[in-house]
Structure formats: C-alpha cells, structure tokens
C-alpha cells in the first residue's frame, strides 16, 4: 500500500512567497531584461559584421615587406588628423592595417580617433572614432551604448543595472518554483524547462553585468579593494597619472623611437598580438606597451619602457585570483573570450532569456483577470512560514538590497504595489 505525503503548510507558504516575488519581478522588470538580452545578443554578433562593414579600413593586400612603424605614423600625421598622437597599434596579422590613435577635443570618454595605415605602402585607408581598450568601431560602439544605457548616457545605465540586479533573483526563484510545483500546463513546462537550461548563463550575466554597473559596481569595487583583489597597475616612471585608454594630453608627438620600444617590449615577453604602444605622457616619461587581445585569457601583460630598458611590468600570472576571474568574466560577458564559441554561447543564452520573457508575458496575459493586475498566489503566505526563517530572509534581503541598491529600492516598490493592490481589493 502506497501513501502520498501532502505538502506542508510551510513549504506551500515558501512556494507562495517565491511565486509572488517571481510574478512581480517578471511583470515589472521583464521589459528591462528583454531589452538587455536583445541588445546583448546584437552586440555579441557584431565582430564579424564589423569586419565586413569596415573592411576598407581594416584590411589591405599582403606585402612582402612592411614599413617601419615610425614611417607609418608619419603617414597618419600627414593627413593632419587634428588631434594629439597618443598611441600606435601595429597591424596584428598580414593583411591588417596599423592604427595610429589620436586624442581630440569633443570625443567622449574612452573614445579616440584612429587613422588606419597600410603597413606595406603607407597608404591611409581611412579614419574612424574607436572606443575603449578593445578599440571597437562605430557600429559596435553604438550597439554597446544601446545595451549599456539605451544611448541615454548615465541616467540610461539604470535600466541595465536594474535588469542585472533582478536577473539572478528571477532565475533562482524560477528554479525553486520549477522544483516545488506540479507542471500541469504545457506553457509552464516549456517556460520552466528553458529557465533551467539558461540558469547558469543567466546567473553569470547578472554577476558580471553588476561588476561595472553604476551603484552595485561601486560596492563591488570597494569590496575588491578591501580584500586586495584589485587589478595591479603598471608603474609609469615620470608619467604622472596614466590611463589605460591613453592620455589625452601627451607630452609631444615624438614617435621616432616607436620601433625600438616595441622591440624592447617583445624581448621582455610582450609577444602576443595585438599590442598597443602608448607614447610618454610627460617629457622624459616612459612608454607603455600592453597586450590588448582578449580572445585568450592570459594576453593582458604590459611593460613600461624608458630609454633602452623595461623599468616596470605587470604580468597576468601575478594577478590575484579575483582580478583574473573579473577579467575573464568581463571578456566572456562581451563575447570576446575564445572567439566565436563565446559568441554562440551568448546567442543561446540571450535567445533563451528572450523566449522566457515572451512566454512569461503570454502566460500572464492568458491568465490575467478581466480587471486588475492579477493574483499570483493567495495573500498572507508569509504568516504560514516559521518566524525565525522570515527574520533570516528579511535580514538577507536588507543586506542584498544594500549591496545591490536598485534591487533593494525596486523590492520596496513591489511591496508597496502589493499592499496597494491588496487594499484596493479589500475595499471592493
């Protein structure tokens, strides 16, 4: 004789609480997650498209010999770009162009003007504004800003931080519901199954996205600094303040030593491609030569060259583990780690998130009442849960809400909405 054990009131209460939270987060935060997923997928797919759109600037016929870097810089300067020379990126492979980088007034943060030079002939193939350490071109920059802030500047970053703040909560809450309830609806089964498959990817995107968000990102940076998990910085003797994107006020446009500097850096172990050679930022200062490729997880070494010797260096092997994980996480989030497999994985995760949001709204639309917002579970579930567990849950929510401020603020908003809807229903 078999017996069936009915779910306890406590387990039902917890399921009800998770259901209400999952419901409100899905309905109210779902649009932000949807936009973030769509724009993220577009951004991850752009490297190949970028190479095709800007092929005239990026690619040239292969020649048997190449001009010295100093001559290539001369060719770029001859176009009178109108800015200050700050760095050079030698052609990484045969058939690629060299980028000569200039700082200009009017450009945005981390933006520089790149003049593209054929390393074999010295012919200038074009100039474009590039962005960030990766040197992405205008198409990808536009998609990056769309994903990051909807092209609304700093205020727009709230959308992406809100999405990243809630993505892990929605994902884990969905997993609890998937495990704890009967899946007697085909839509629920499909929604839950997709959620289980993309769970790890959603948690990863949420965690890495928060690392450079506006508010939670500051708390992450503070935590890393407190535990000495920060990324080591290259010491630049005589250079004063130094930015990884290059100085906007270099000491001079003297570049005759660029070939010698690159040779010294190569002998010091900077052997990956591509690299960026940063000019001294003050008279008599040091040059910086850094590996800027992100397709392989160890190609981020850098050295400072002064005179004919390396005066300081930073090796990726010496990074703290947390700094390495941060570097890998950011590169994987951007779809550049290991190349196209990373892009394909992001496409699958992003597509899964889009499908989840669409299916979730479809279920809500079909089950919504003719009037009102909808009721995901009977009210008062929290009264059935053990008091000690509720206190622990509340303390945890306060701690997480402090560390991830937009999550805490929006959670309070959800509670207020829930109370207002309850009172409205009671008055009827």
Coordinates of C-alpha atoms in Angstrom, one line a residue:
X1 CA 0.0 0.0 0.0
X2 CA 1.5 3.4 -1.1
X3 CA 1.0 6.6 0.7
X4 CA 1.3 10.2 -0.6
X5 CA 2.6 12.9 1.7
X6 CA 0.8 16.2 1.2
X7 CA 3.0 19.3 1.1
X8 CA 3.2 21.0 4.4
X9 CA 1.8 24.5 5.1
X10 CA 5.3 25.8 5.5
X11 CA 6.5 24.5 2.1
X12 CA 3.4 25.9 0.5
X13 CA 4.0 29.3 2.2
X14 CA 7.5 29.4 0.8
X15 CA 6.3 28.5 -2.6
X16 CA 3.7 31.2 -2.4
X17 CA 6.2 33.8 -1.4
X18 CA 8.6 32.9 -4.2
X19 CA 5.7 32.9 -6.7
X20 CA 4.6 36.4 -5.7
X21 CA 8.2 37.7 -6.0
X22 CA 8.7 35.9 -9.3
X23 CA 5.4 37.3 -10.6
X24 CA 6.1 40.9 -9.7
X25 CA 9.7 40.8 -10.9
X26 CA 8.7 39.1 -14.2
X27 CA 5.9 41.5 -15.0
X28 CA 7.6 44.7 -13.9
X29 CA 11.3 44.0 -14.6
X30 CA 10.7 41.7 -17.6
X31 CA 10.8 44.5 -20.2
X32 CA 14.3 45.6 -18.9
X33 CA 15.6 42.0 -19.1
X34 CA 14.1 41.6 -22.5
X35 CA 15.8 44.8 -23.9
X36 CA 19.1 43.9 -22.2
X37 CA 19.0 40.4 -23.7
X38 CA 18.2 41.6 -27.2
X39 CA 20.8 44.3 -27.3
X40 CA 23.4 42.0 -25.7
X41 CA 22.8 39.4 -28.5
X42 CA 23.2 42.0 -31.1
X43 CA 26.5 43.2 -29.6
X44 CA 27.9 39.7 -29.3
X45 CA 27.2 39.1 -33.0
X46 CA 29.0 42.3 -34.3
X47 CA 32.7 41.3 -34.6
X48 CA 32.2 39.5 -37.9
X49 CA 29.8 42.2 -39.1
X50 CA 32.2 44.9 -38.1
X51 CA 35.0 43.3 -40.1
X52 CA 32.8 43.2 -43.1
X53 CA 31.3 46.8 -42.8
X54 CA 34.7 48.4 -42.3
X55 CA 36.8 46.1 -44.5
X56 CA 38.2 49.0 -46.5
X57 CA 39.7 50.5 -43.3
X58 CA 40.8 47.2 -41.7
X59 CA 42.2 45.1 -44.5
X60 CA 44.8 45.6 -47.2
X61 CA 46.7 43.4 -49.7
X62 CA 49.5 41.4 -48.1
X63 CA 53.0 42.7 -49.0
X64 CA 56.4 41.1 -48.7
X65 CA 57.8 43.9 -46.5
X66 CA 56.5 46.4 -44.1
X67 CA 57.5 50.0 -43.4
X68 CA 58.9 50.9 -40.0
X69 CA 56.2 51.9 -37.5
X70 CA 57.7 55.4 -37.4
X71 CA 57.1 55.8 -41.2
X72 CA 53.5 54.5 -40.8
X73 CA 52.9 57.1 -38.1
X74 CA 54.4 59.8 -40.4
X75 CA 51.8 58.8 -43.0
X76 CA 49.0 59.2 -40.5
X77 CA 50.3 62.5 -39.3
X78 CA 50.4 63.7 -42.9
X79 CA 46.6 63.6 -43.0
X80 CA 46.5 66.3 -40.4
X81 CA 44.1 64.5 -38.1
X82 CA 43.7 67.5 -35.8
X83 CA 44.4 65.7 -32.6
X84 CA 47.4 64.7 -30.4
X85 CA 49.2 61.5 -31.1
X86 CA 48.7 59.1 -28.1
X87 CA 49.3 55.5 -29.2
X88 CA 50.0 53.1 -32.1
X89 CA 48.6 49.6 -32.7
X90 CA 50.7 47.7 -35.2
X91 CA 49.0 45.5 -37.7
X92 CA 48.4 42.3 -35.8
X93 CA 48.4 40.0 -38.8
X94 CA 49.5 40.2 -42.5
X95 CA 46.7 41.9 -44.4
X96 CA 45.6 44.1 -41.5
X97 CA 46.1 47.8 -41.1
X98 CA 48.0 49.7 -38.4
X99 CA 46.0 52.0 -36.2
X100 CA 47.5 55.3 -35.2
X101 CA 45.5 56.8 -32.4
X102 CA 44.8 60.5 -31.6
X103 CA 43.1 62.3 -28.8
X104 CA 40.7 65.0 -29.9
X105 CA 38.6 67.6 -28.1
X106 CA 34.9 66.8 -28.4
X107 CA 35.3 63.0 -28.2
X108 CA 33.5 61.0 -25.5
X109 CA 35.1 59.2 -22.6
X110 CA 37.4 56.4 -23.8
X111 CA 37.0 57.5 -27.4
X112 CA 39.9 58.2 -29.8
X113 CA 40.3 58.8 -33.5
X114 CA 42.1 56.0 -35.3
X115 CA 43.9 56.6 -38.6
X116 CA 44.3 53.3 -40.5
X117 CA 47.5 52.9 -42.4
X118 CA 48.6 50.2 -44.8
X119 CA 51.8 48.8 -43.2
X120 CA 53.3 47.8 -46.6
X121 CA 52.8 51.0 -48.6
X122 CA 52.0 53.7 -46.0
X123 CA 48.7 54.4 -47.7
X124 CA 46.0 55.8 -45.3
X125 CA 42.8 53.7 -45.8
X126 CA 40.5 55.9 -43.6
X127 CA 39.9 57.2 -40.1
X128 CA 37.2 56.4 -37.6
X129 CA 36.4 57.0 -33.9
X130 CA 37.1 53.9 -31.8
X131 CA 36.1 53.1 -28.3
X132 CA 37.7 51.5 -25.3
X133 CA 40.6 49.2 -24.8
X134 CA 39.2 46.8 -27.5
X135 CA 39.1 49.7 -30.0
X136 CA 35.6 48.8 -31.2
X137 CA 34.4 50.7 -34.3
X138 CA 31.3 53.0 -34.6
X139 CA 28.8 50.2 -35.4
X140 CA 29.8 48.1 -32.4
X141 CA 30.1 51.3 -30.2
X142 CA 26.5 52.1 -31.0
X143 CA 25.3 48.7 -30.0
X144 CA 27.4 48.7 -26.9
X145 CA 25.9 52.0 -25.8
X146 CA 22.4 50.7 -26.7
X147 CA 23.0 47.7 -24.5
X148 CA 24.6 49.7 -21.7
X149 CA 22.4 52.7 -21.4
X150 CA 19.9 52.8 -24.3
X151 CA 22.1 55.7 -25.6
X152 CA 20.8 57.9 -22.9
X153 CA 24.0 58.5 -21.1
X154 CA 24.5 57.9 -17.3
X155 CA 20.7 58.0 -16.5
X156 CA 20.2 55.2 -19.0
X157 CA 22.5 52.9 -17.1
X158 CA 19.8 52.4 -14.5
X159 CA 17.9 50.2 -17.0
X160 CA 20.7 47.7 -17.4
X161 CA 21.6 47.7 -13.7
X162 CA 18.0 47.0 -12.8
X163 CA 17.9 44.1 -15.3
X164 CA 21.2 42.7 -14.0
X165 CA 20.1 43.2 -10.4
X166 CA 16.9 41.2 -10.8
X167 CA 18.0 38.6 -13.4
X168 CA 19.6 36.3 -10.8
X169 CA 16.6 36.6 -8.4
X170 CA 14.2 35.8 -11.2
X171 CA 16.3 32.9 -12.3
X172 CA 16.7 31.3 -8.9
X173 CA 13.1 31.9 -7.9
X174 CA 12.0 30.2 -11.1
X175 CA 14.2 27.2 -10.3
X176 CA 12.6 26.9 -6.8
X177 CA 9.1 27.1 -8.4
X178 CA 10.1 24.5 -11.1
X179 CA 11.2 22.1 -8.4
X180 CA 8.4 22.6 -6.0
X181 CA 5.2 22.7 -8.0
X182 CA 3.3 20.4 -10.4
X183 CA 3.9 21.3 -14.0
X184 CA 0.5 20.5 -15.4
X185 CA 0.5 23.1 -18.1
X186 CA 2.4 22.8 -21.3
X187 CA 3.3 26.5 -21.2
X188 CA 4.6 26.3 -17.7
X189 CA 6.6 23.2 -18.5
X190 CA 8.2 24.9 -21.6
X191 CA 8.8 28.1 -19.6
X192 CA 10.4 26.2 -16.7
X193 CA 12.5 23.9 -18.9
X194 CA 14.0 26.8 -20.8
X195 CA 14.7 28.5 -17.5
X196 CA 16.6 25.5 -16.1
X197 CA 18.7 25.3 -19.3
X198 CA 19.7 29.0 -19.2
X199 CA 20.0 29.3 -15.4
X200 CA 23.8 29.2 -15.2
X201 CA 24.2 31.6 -18.0
X202 CA 21.7 34.0 -16.5
X203 CA 23.5 33.9 -13.2
X204 CA 26.8 34.6 -14.9
X205 CA 25.5 37.5 -17.0
X206 CA 23.9 39.0 -13.9
X207 CA 27.0 38.8 -11.8
X208 CA 29.4 40.1 -14.4
X209 CA 27.0 42.8 -15.5
X210 CA 26.8 44.1 -12.0
X211 CA 30.6 44.4 -11.7
X212 CA 30.7 47.6 -13.9
X213 CA 27.2 48.9 -13.1
X214 CA 26.8 52.4 -11.6
X215 CA 25.8 51.6 -8.0
X216 CA 26.4 48.0 -7.3
X217 CA 29.6 48.3 -9.3
X218 CA 30.9 50.8 -6.7
X219 CA 30.2 48.3 -3.9
X220 CA 32.0 45.5 -5.9
X221 CA 35.0 47.8 -6.4
X222 CA 35.1 48.7 -2.7
X223 CA 34.9 45.0 -1.8
X224 CA 37.7 44.1 -4.1
X225 CA 39.9 46.9 -2.8
X226 CA 39.2 45.8 0.8
X227 CA 40.4 42.3 0.1
X228 CA 43.3 43.3 -2.2
X229 CA 41.5 41.8 -5.2
X230 CA 42.1 44.8 -7.5
X231 CA 43.9 44.6 -10.8
X232 CA 47.6 45.5 -10.5
X233 CA 48.5 48.8 -12.2
X234 CA 51.6 49.4 -14.2
X235 CA 54.1 51.9 -12.7
X236 CA 54.9 54.6 -15.2
X237 CA 58.1 56.4 -14.1
X238 CA 57.9 60.1 -14.8
X239 CA 54.5 59.8 -16.5
X240 CA 52.3 61.0 -13.7
X241 CA 48.7 59.9 -14.0
X242 CA 48.2 57.3 -16.6
X243 CA 45.0 55.9 -18.1
X244 CA 44.7 52.5 -19.7
X245 CA 43.0 54.2 -22.6
X246 CA 45.9 56.6 -23.2
X247 CA 46.5 60.2 -22.1
X248 CA 44.5 62.9 -23.7
X249 CA 47.4 65.3 -23.2
X250 CA 50.7 63.7 -24.3
X251 CA 54.0 65.5 -23.8
X252 CA 54.7 65.7 -27.5
X253 CA 54.2 63.9 -30.8
X254 CA 57.7 62.5 -30.8
X255 CA 57.4 58.9 -32.1
X256 CA 60.8 58.1 -33.7
X257 CA 61.6 55.5 -31.0
X258 CA 58.4 53.6 -31.5
X259 CA 60.1 50.7 -33.4
X260 CA 62.8 50.4 -30.8
X261 CA 60.3 50.5 -27.9
X262 CA 58.3 47.7 -29.5
X263 CA 61.5 45.6 -30.0
X264 CA 62.4 46.0 -26.3
X265 CA 58.9 45.0 -25.2
X266 CA 59.0 41.9 -27.4
X267 CA 62.2 40.8 -25.8
X268 CA 60.6 41.4 -22.4
X269 CA 57.9 38.9 -23.2
X270 CA 55.2 41.0 -24.8
X271 CA 54.8 38.6 -27.6
X272 CA 51.0 38.4 -28.0
X273 CA 49.1 40.2 -30.8
X274 CA 47.6 42.7 -30.9
X275 CA 49.5 45.2 -28.8
X276 CA 49.2 49.0 -28.1
X277 CA 52.2 51.2 -27.8
X278 CA 51.3 54.3 -25.7
X279 CA 53.5 57.4 -26.1
X280 CA 55.0 59.1 -23.0
X281 CA 52.5 61.4 -21.3
X282 CA 55.2 63.8 -20.0
X283 CA 58.6 64.9 -21.3
X284 CA 61.1 62.1 -20.5
X285 CA 58.4 59.8 -19.3
X286 CA 58.1 56.1 -20.1
X287 CA 56.3 54.4 -22.9
X288 CA 53.7 51.7 -22.2
X289 CA 53.4 48.6 -24.3
X290 CA 50.4 46.4 -23.5
X291 CA 48.8 43.3 -24.9
X292 CA 45.2 44.2 -25.7
X293 CA 43.9 40.9 -27.2
X294 CA 41.0 39.4 -25.3
X295 CA 40.5 36.2 -27.2
X296 CA 42.9 34.3 -25.0
X297 CA 42.6 34.7 -21.2
X298 CA 46.3 35.4 -20.5
X299 CA 47.1 38.1 -23.1
X300 CA 47.0 41.1 -20.8
X301 CA 50.7 41.6 -19.9
X302 CA 52.1 45.1 -20.0
X303 CA 55.5 46.8 -19.6
X304 CA 56.9 50.3 -19.2
X305 CA 59.9 51.2 -21.4
X306 CA 62.2 54.0 -20.5
X307 CA 65.3 54.6 -22.6
X308 CA 66.5 51.2 -23.7
X309 CA 65.2 49.1 -20.8
X310 CA 62.0 47.9 -19.2
X311 CA 61.5 49.7 -15.9
X312 CA 58.3 48.1 -14.7
X313 CA 56.0 45.3 -15.8
X314 CA 52.7 43.7 -14.9
X315 CA 52.1 40.0 -15.7
X316 CA 48.7 38.4 -15.8
X317 CA 50.2 35.4 -14.0
X318 CA 50.8 37.7 -11.0
X319 CA 47.1 39.0 -10.8
X320 CA 45.2 38.0 -7.7
X321 CA 42.7 35.2 -8.5
X322 CA 39.7 37.6 -8.1
X323 CA 41.3 40.0 -10.6
X324 CA 41.8 37.1 -13.1
X325 CA 38.2 36.0 -12.6
X326 CA 37.0 39.6 -13.1
X327 CA 39.0 39.9 -16.3
X328 CA 37.7 36.6 -17.7
X329 CA 34.1 37.3 -16.6
X330 CA 34.1 40.7 -18.4
X331 CA 35.6 39.3 -21.6
X332 CA 33.2 36.4 -21.6
X333 CA 30.3 38.8 -21.0
X334 CA 31.4 40.8 -24.0
X335 CA 31.6 37.7 -26.2
X336 CA 35.4 38.0 -27.0
X337 CA 36.9 35.2 -24.8
X338 CA 37.8 32.3 -27.1
X339 CA 36.2 33.9 -30.1
X340 CA 33.1 32.5 -31.9
X341 CA 32.3 29.8 -29.3
X342 CA 31.8 32.5 -26.7
X343 CA 29.5 34.4 -29.2
X344 CA 27.5 31.3 -29.9
X345 CA 27.0 30.6 -26.2
X346 CA 25.8 34.2 -25.6
X347 CA 23.4 33.9 -28.5
X348 CA 21.9 30.7 -27.0
X349 CA 21.6 32.3 -23.5
X350 CA 20.3 35.6 -24.8
X351 CA 17.8 33.8 -27.1
X352 CA 16.7 31.7 -24.1
X353 CA 16.1 34.8 -21.9
X354 CA 14.1 36.5 -24.7
X355 CA 12.0 33.4 -25.0
X356 CA 11.4 33.2 -21.3
X357 CA 10.2 36.7 -21.0
X358 CA 7.9 36.4 -24.0
X359 CA 6.4 33.1 -22.7
X360 CA 6.1 34.6 -19.2
X361 CA 4.1 37.6 -20.6
X362 CA 2.0 35.2 -22.7
X363 CA 1.1 33.1 -19.6
X364 CA 0.2 36.3 -17.7
X365 CA -1.9 37.7 -20.5
X366 CA -3.9 34.5 -20.9
X367 CA -4.4 34.1 -17.1
X368 CA -4.9 37.7 -16.2
X369 CA -8.3 38.8 -14.7
X370 CA -10.6 41.0 -16.7
X371 CA -9.9 43.7 -14.1
X372 CA -6.8 44.3 -12.0
X373 CA -3.2 43.4 -12.1
X374 CA -3.5 39.7 -11.4
X375 CA -3.1 37.5 -8.4
X376 CA -0.1 35.1 -8.5
X377 CA -0.9 33.3 -5.2
X378 CA -3.3 33.9 -2.2
X379 CA -2.2 36.6 0.2
X380 CA -0.8 36.0 3.6
X381 CA 1.6 33.3 2.7
X382 CA 4.3 34.8 4.9
X383 CA 2.1 34.2 8.0
X384 CA 2.5 30.4 7.5
X385 CA 6.3 30.5 7.3
X386 CA 8.4 30.0 10.5
X387 CA 9.2 33.4 12.2
X388 CA 12.9 32.6 12.5
X389 CA 13.1 31.8 8.8
X390 CA 11.2 35.0 8.0
X391 CA 13.6 37.1 10.1
X392 CA 16.6 35.5 8.4
X393 CA 15.0 36.1 5.0
X394 CA 14.4 39.7 5.9
X395 CA 17.9 40.3 7.1
X396 CA 19.3 38.7 3.9
X397 CA 17.1 40.9 1.8
X398 CA 18.3 44.0 3.6
X399 CA 21.9 43.0 3.1
X400 CA 21.5 42.2 -0.6
X401 CA 19.4 45.4 -1.0
X402 CA 22.2 47.5 0.4
X403 CA 24.9 45.9 -1.7
X404 CA 22.7 46.0 -4.9
X405 CA 20.8 49.3 -4.3
X406 CA 18.4 49.1 -7.3
X407 CA 17.3 45.7 -6.3
X408 CA 16.5 46.9 -2.8
X409 CA 14.7 50.0 -4.0
X410 CA 12.6 48.1 -6.5
X411 CA 11.8 45.4 -4.0
X412 CA 10.3 48.1 -1.7
X413 CA 8.3 49.4 -4.7
X414 CA 7.0 45.9 -5.3
X415 CA 5.9 45.6 -1.7
X416 CA 4.1 49.0 -1.9
X417 CA 2.3 47.9 -5.1
X418 CA 1.3 44.6 -3.5
X419 CA -0.1 46.4 -0.4
X420 CA -2.0 48.9 -2.5
X421 CA -3.5 46.2 -4.7
X422 CA -4.5 44.3 -1.6
X423 CA -6.2 47.3 0.0
X424 CA -7.9 48.0 -3.3
X425 CA -9.2 44.5 -3.5
X426 CA -10.4 44.7 0.1
X427 CA -12.4 47.8 -0.4
X428 CA -14.3 46.1 -3.2

